[in-house]
Amino acid sequence: MPKHSPSPLDPRSPLVLDTRDLPRRPGALRTVKRVVPAPADLGVELIGVPEGADLDLDLRLESVSEGVLVSGTVSGPIRGECSRCLRDIDDSVVVRIQELYAYENSTTDTTTDEDEVGRMQGDLIDLEPALRDAVVLTLPTNPLCREDCPGLCPECGVHRDDLPADHSHQQIDPRWASLSQLTRKEE
């Protein structure tokens, strides 16, 4: 099955890394520290990194025999809403990232499936798929504003934090209403 040819990378894109100044001999090392805008849809349904928010990249690019190993951290703000009470969540995330990008026509390039390792296009590395995987997999699918969030009252929809301790919506079945009158007479 022939490999598809990906669209050419734009070297000016903030999440494209240029490795021309990184020698292709194992052990060569270069660090990259930059702030980039977050791509669109970097998150899950209830929480994510806002599009265009500043992501701090602190990366290490290391030449290995079959390609370039990119490792380091990505940090940035996350916003969303609590899955229990729907309050806004403003927080930050720090994610470790590590991905091997195979040189074109290397042994790794020919002996692995297309989605097993990243692929370089010439001297360029597209960091966005690895960044997206790392960030999205770190985010909770059911985010909470705090660990012990009690949520909303299912009857009236008011935050349980704002309700008195004896709050209830006891409904008496009309068929049993006359029995409740008996207990009131005894009191």
mmCIF file of C-alpha atoms in Angstrom:
data_model
loop_
_atom_site.group_PDB
_atom_site.id
_atom_site.type_symbol
_atom_site.label_atom_id
_atom_site.label_comp_id
_atom_site.label_asym_id
_atom_site.label_seq_id
_atom_site.Cartn_x
_atom_site.Cartn_y
_atom_site.Cartn_z
ATOM 1 C CA MET A 1 0.000 0.000 0.000
ATOM 2 C CA PRO A 2 1.611 3.298 -1.028
ATOM 3 C CA LYS A 3 2.158 5.952 1.570
ATOM 4 C CA HIS A 4 0.213 9.147 1.032
ATOM 5 C CA SER A 5 2.202 12.282 0.604
ATOM 6 C CA PRO A 6 1.285 14.837 3.245
ATOM 7 C CA SER A 7 0.730 18.442 2.335
ATOM 8 C CA PRO A 8 3.933 20.502 2.420
ATOM 9 C CA LEU A 9 4.724 22.175 5.730
ATOM 10 C CA ASP A 10 5.007 25.945 6.039
ATOM 11 C CA PRO A 11 8.331 26.715 7.787
ATOM 12 C CA ARG A 12 6.813 29.976 9.089
ATOM 13 C CA SER A 13 4.061 28.129 10.972
ATOM 14 C CA PRO A 14 4.626 28.435 14.749
ATOM 15 C CA LEU A 15 4.266 24.679 15.334
ATOM 16 C CA VAL A 16 6.678 23.694 12.575
ATOM 17 C CA LEU A 17 10.237 23.148 13.778
ATOM 18 C CA ASP A 18 13.160 23.621 11.400
ATOM 19 C CA THR A 19 16.091 21.278 12.054
ATOM 20 C CA ARG A 20 18.534 22.590 9.442
ATOM 21 C CA ASP A 21 20.913 23.803 12.157
ATOM 22 C CA LEU A 22 20.767 20.434 13.976
ATOM 23 C CA PRO A 23 23.551 18.133 12.711
ATOM 24 C CA ARG A 24 22.353 14.684 11.617
ATOM 25 C CA ARG A 25 24.730 12.803 13.863
ATOM 26 C CA PRO A 26 23.476 11.000 16.981
ATOM 27 C CA GLY A 27 23.859 13.048 20.128
ATOM 28 C CA ALA A 28 23.603 16.486 18.515
ATOM 29 C CA LEU A 29 21.267 18.631 20.575
ATOM 30 C CA ARG A 30 19.356 21.887 20.278
ATOM 31 C CA THR A 31 16.835 23.501 22.607
ATOM 32 C CA VAL A 32 13.791 25.449 21.505
ATOM 33 C CA LYS A 33 11.920 27.839 23.762
ATOM 34 C CA ARG A 34 9.099 29.779 22.223
ATOM 35 C CA VAL A 35 5.583 30.982 22.786
ATOM 36 C CA VAL A 36 3.098 29.974 20.099
ATOM 37 C CA PRO A 37 -0.629 30.539 19.634
ATOM 38 C CA ALA A 38 -2.807 27.502 20.388
ATOM 39 C CA PRO A 39 -4.400 25.857 17.358
ATOM 40 C CA ALA A 40 -8.186 25.544 17.061
ATOM 41 C CA ASP A 41 -10.072 22.731 18.806
ATOM 42 C CA LEU A 42 -7.306 21.847 21.254
ATOM 43 C CA GLY A 43 -9.437 20.151 23.878
ATOM 44 C CA VAL A 44 -12.448 17.995 24.639
ATOM 45 C CA GLU A 45 -16.126 18.887 24.830
ATOM 46 C CA LEU A 46 -16.156 20.646 28.227
ATOM 47 C CA ILE A 47 -12.580 21.904 28.551
ATOM 48 C CA GLY A 48 -9.677 22.921 26.358
ATOM 49 C CA VAL A 49 -7.040 25.451 25.458
ATOM 50 C CA PRO A 50 -8.653 28.562 23.963
ATOM 51 C CA GLU A 51 -7.746 29.101 20.325
ATOM 52 C CA GLY A 52 -4.901 31.613 20.031
ATOM 53 C CA ALA A 53 -3.929 31.377 23.722
ATOM 54 C CA ASP A 54 -0.194 31.440 24.448
ATOM 55 C CA LEU A 55 1.413 28.011 24.692
ATOM 56 C CA ASP A 56 4.918 27.937 26.161
ATOM 57 C CA LEU A 57 7.126 25.373 24.432
ATOM 58 C CA ASP A 58 10.279 24.246 26.222
ATOM 59 C CA LEU A 59 11.674 21.571 23.927
ATOM 60 C CA ARG A 60 14.830 19.620 23.322
ATOM 61 C CA LEU A 61 15.606 18.355 19.805
ATOM 62 C CA GLU A 62 18.122 15.527 19.764
ATOM 63 C CA SER A 63 19.537 13.781 16.719
ATOM 64 C CA VAL A 64 19.327 10.012 16.926
ATOM 65 C CA SER A 65 20.370 7.494 14.293
ATOM 66 C CA GLU A 66 16.951 7.332 12.593
ATOM 67 C CA GLY A 67 15.654 10.865 13.085
ATOM 68 C CA VAL A 68 15.052 13.596 15.641
ATOM 69 C CA LEU A 69 13.710 12.956 19.136
ATOM 70 C CA VAL A 70 11.630 15.903 20.379
ATOM 71 C CA SER A 71 11.012 16.008 24.133
ATOM 72 C CA GLY A 72 10.071 18.652 26.662
ATOM 73 C CA THR A 73 7.046 20.441 28.076
ATOM 74 C CA VAL A 74 4.139 22.431 26.755
ATOM 75 C CA SER A 75 2.208 24.686 29.118
ATOM 76 C CA GLY A 76 -0.735 26.979 28.704
ATOM 77 C CA PRO A 77 -4.152 28.044 29.981
ATOM 78 C CA ILE A 78 -7.240 25.852 29.887
ATOM 79 C CA ARG A 79 -10.835 26.987 30.067
ATOM 80 C CA GLY A 80 -14.092 25.140 30.333
ATOM 81 C CA GLU A 81 -16.984 24.386 32.596
ATOM 82 C CA CYS A 82 -17.547 22.043 35.505
ATOM 83 C CA SER A 83 -19.411 18.899 34.512
ATOM 84 C CA ARG A 84 -21.419 18.955 37.770
ATOM 85 C CA CYS A 85 -22.340 22.584 38.375
ATOM 86 C CA LEU A 86 -21.492 24.293 35.051
ATOM 87 C CA ARG A 87 -19.310 26.940 36.714
ATOM 88 C CA ASP A 88 -16.420 28.307 34.676
ATOM 89 C CA ILE A 89 -13.020 26.671 35.066
ATOM 90 C CA ASP A 90 -9.873 28.718 34.453
ATOM 91 C CA ASP A 91 -6.707 26.755 35.047
ATOM 92 C CA SER A 92 -3.439 25.849 33.381
ATOM 93 C CA VAL A 93 -1.906 22.668 32.086
ATOM 94 C CA VAL A 94 1.687 21.465 31.833
ATOM 95 C CA VAL A 95 2.183 18.467 29.576
ATOM 96 C CA ARG A 96 5.267 16.389 28.843
ATOM 97 C CA ILE A 97 5.801 15.585 25.201
ATOM 98 C CA GLN A 98 8.131 13.075 23.566
ATOM 99 C CA GLU A 99 7.999 12.053 19.923
ATOM 100 C CA LEU A 100 10.413 10.538 17.430
ATOM 101 C CA TYR A 101 10.383 12.025 13.935
ATOM 102 C CA ALA A 102 11.993 9.764 11.349
ATOM 103 C CA TYR A 103 14.214 11.151 8.611
ATOM 104 C CA GLU A 104 12.831 10.712 5.114
ATOM 105 C CA ASN A 105 13.961 7.407 3.590
ATOM 106 C CA SER A 106 15.447 6.172 6.885
ATOM 107 C CA THR A 107 15.145 2.576 8.043
ATOM 108 C CA THR A 108 12.515 3.642 10.573
ATOM 109 C CA ASP A 109 10.587 5.388 7.816
ATOM 110 C CA THR A 110 10.413 2.189 5.784
ATOM 111 C CA THR A 111 9.973 -0.368 8.606
ATOM 112 C CA THR A 112 7.191 1.271 10.619
ATOM 113 C CA ASP A 113 3.572 2.023 9.898
ATOM 114 C CA GLU A 114 2.667 5.547 8.963
ATOM 115 C CA ASP A 115 1.104 6.365 12.345
ATOM 116 C CA GLU A 116 3.732 4.724 14.594
ATOM 117 C CA VAL A 117 6.295 7.540 14.453
ATOM 118 C CA GLY A 118 6.262 11.093 13.224
ATOM 119 C CA ARG A 119 7.697 11.848 9.814
ATOM 120 C CA MET A 120 9.961 14.688 8.853
ATOM 121 C CA GLN A 121 9.436 16.593 5.623
ATOM 122 C CA GLY A 122 12.939 17.471 4.587
ATOM 123 C CA ASP A 123 14.278 19.352 7.610
ATOM 124 C CA LEU A 124 10.839 20.281 8.963
ATOM 125 C CA ILE A 125 8.878 18.729 11.836
ATOM 126 C CA ASP A 126 5.145 19.275 12.325
ATOM 127 C CA LEU A 127 4.730 19.420 16.103
ATOM 128 C CA GLU A 128 0.944 19.986 16.080
ATOM 129 C CA PRO A 129 -0.234 16.323 15.998
ATOM 130 C CA ALA A 130 2.051 15.324 18.906
ATOM 131 C CA LEU A 131 1.110 18.464 20.858
ATOM 132 C CA ARG A 132 -2.594 17.826 20.223
ATOM 133 C CA ASP A 133 -2.311 14.189 21.368
ATOM 134 C CA ALA A 134 -0.408 15.116 24.521
ATOM 135 C CA VAL A 135 -2.704 17.963 25.585
ATOM 136 C CA VAL A 136 -6.041 16.347 24.735
ATOM 137 C CA LEU A 137 -5.151 13.063 26.440
ATOM 138 C CA THR A 138 -4.209 14.976 29.609
ATOM 139 C CA LEU A 139 -7.495 16.855 29.895
ATOM 140 C CA PRO A 140 -10.286 15.344 31.997
ATOM 141 C CA THR A 141 -13.388 14.267 30.086
ATOM 142 C CA ASN A 142 -15.520 15.289 33.082
ATOM 143 C CA PRO A 143 -13.780 18.368 34.522
ATOM 144 C CA LEU A 144 -14.667 19.601 37.994
ATOM 145 C CA CYS A 145 -14.371 23.107 39.425
ATOM 146 C CA ARG A 146 -13.202 21.425 42.625
ATOM 147 C CA GLU A 147 -12.885 17.808 43.719
ATOM 148 C CA ASP A 148 -15.874 17.901 46.121
ATOM 149 C CA CYS A 149 -18.232 19.884 43.853
ATOM 150 C CA PRO A 150 -21.793 18.938 44.887
ATOM 151 C CA GLY A 151 -23.314 20.034 41.569
ATOM 152 C CA LEU A 152 -26.828 21.330 40.988
ATOM 153 C CA CYS A 153 -30.118 20.370 42.607
ATOM 154 C CA PRO A 154 -31.808 18.175 40.001
ATOM 155 C CA GLU A 155 -35.239 19.631 40.870
ATOM 156 C CA CYS A 156 -34.661 23.390 40.904
ATOM 157 C CA GLY A 157 -31.249 23.714 39.194
ATOM 158 C CA VAL A 158 -29.707 25.872 41.957
ATOM 159 C CA HIS A 159 -26.097 25.288 42.991
ATOM 160 C CA ARG A 160 -26.164 22.994 46.013
ATOM 161 C CA ASP A 161 -23.523 25.212 47.644
ATOM 162 C CA ASP A 162 -26.082 28.032 47.661
ATOM 163 C CA LEU A 163 -28.900 25.964 49.204
ATOM 164 C CA PRO A 164 -29.620 25.413 52.923
ATOM 165 C CA ALA A 165 -28.716 22.028 54.416
ATOM 166 C CA ASP A 166 -32.367 21.020 54.805
ATOM 167 C CA HIS A 167 -33.286 21.822 51.183
ATOM 168 C CA SER A 168 -35.655 19.274 49.658
ATOM 169 C CA HIS A 169 -38.374 18.914 47.088
ATOM 170 C CA GLN A 170 -40.413 16.255 48.826
ATOM 171 C CA GLN A 171 -43.494 15.525 46.794
ATOM 172 C CA ILE A 172 -46.321 13.619 48.356
ATOM 173 C CA ASP A 173 -48.267 11.241 46.187
ATOM 174 C CA PRO A 174 -51.884 12.478 46.302
ATOM 175 C CA ARG A 175 -53.049 8.936 47.023
ATOM 176 C CA TRP A 176 -51.093 9.001 50.312
ATOM 177 C CA ALA A 177 -51.781 12.628 51.233
ATOM 178 C CA SER A 178 -54.424 11.740 53.836
ATOM 179 C CA LEU A 179 -51.903 9.525 55.653
ATOM 180 C CA SER A 180 -49.500 12.450 55.997
ATOM 181 C CA GLN A 181 -52.282 14.292 57.832
ATOM 182 C CA LEU A 182 -52.243 11.537 60.496
ATOM 183 C CA THR A 183 -48.619 12.187 61.390
ATOM 184 C CA ARG A 184 -49.266 15.941 61.632
ATOM 185 C CA LYS A 185 -52.125 15.393 64.116
ATOM 186 C CA GLU A 186 -49.850 13.366 66.416
ATOM 187 C CA GLU A 187 -47.219 16.099 66.480
#
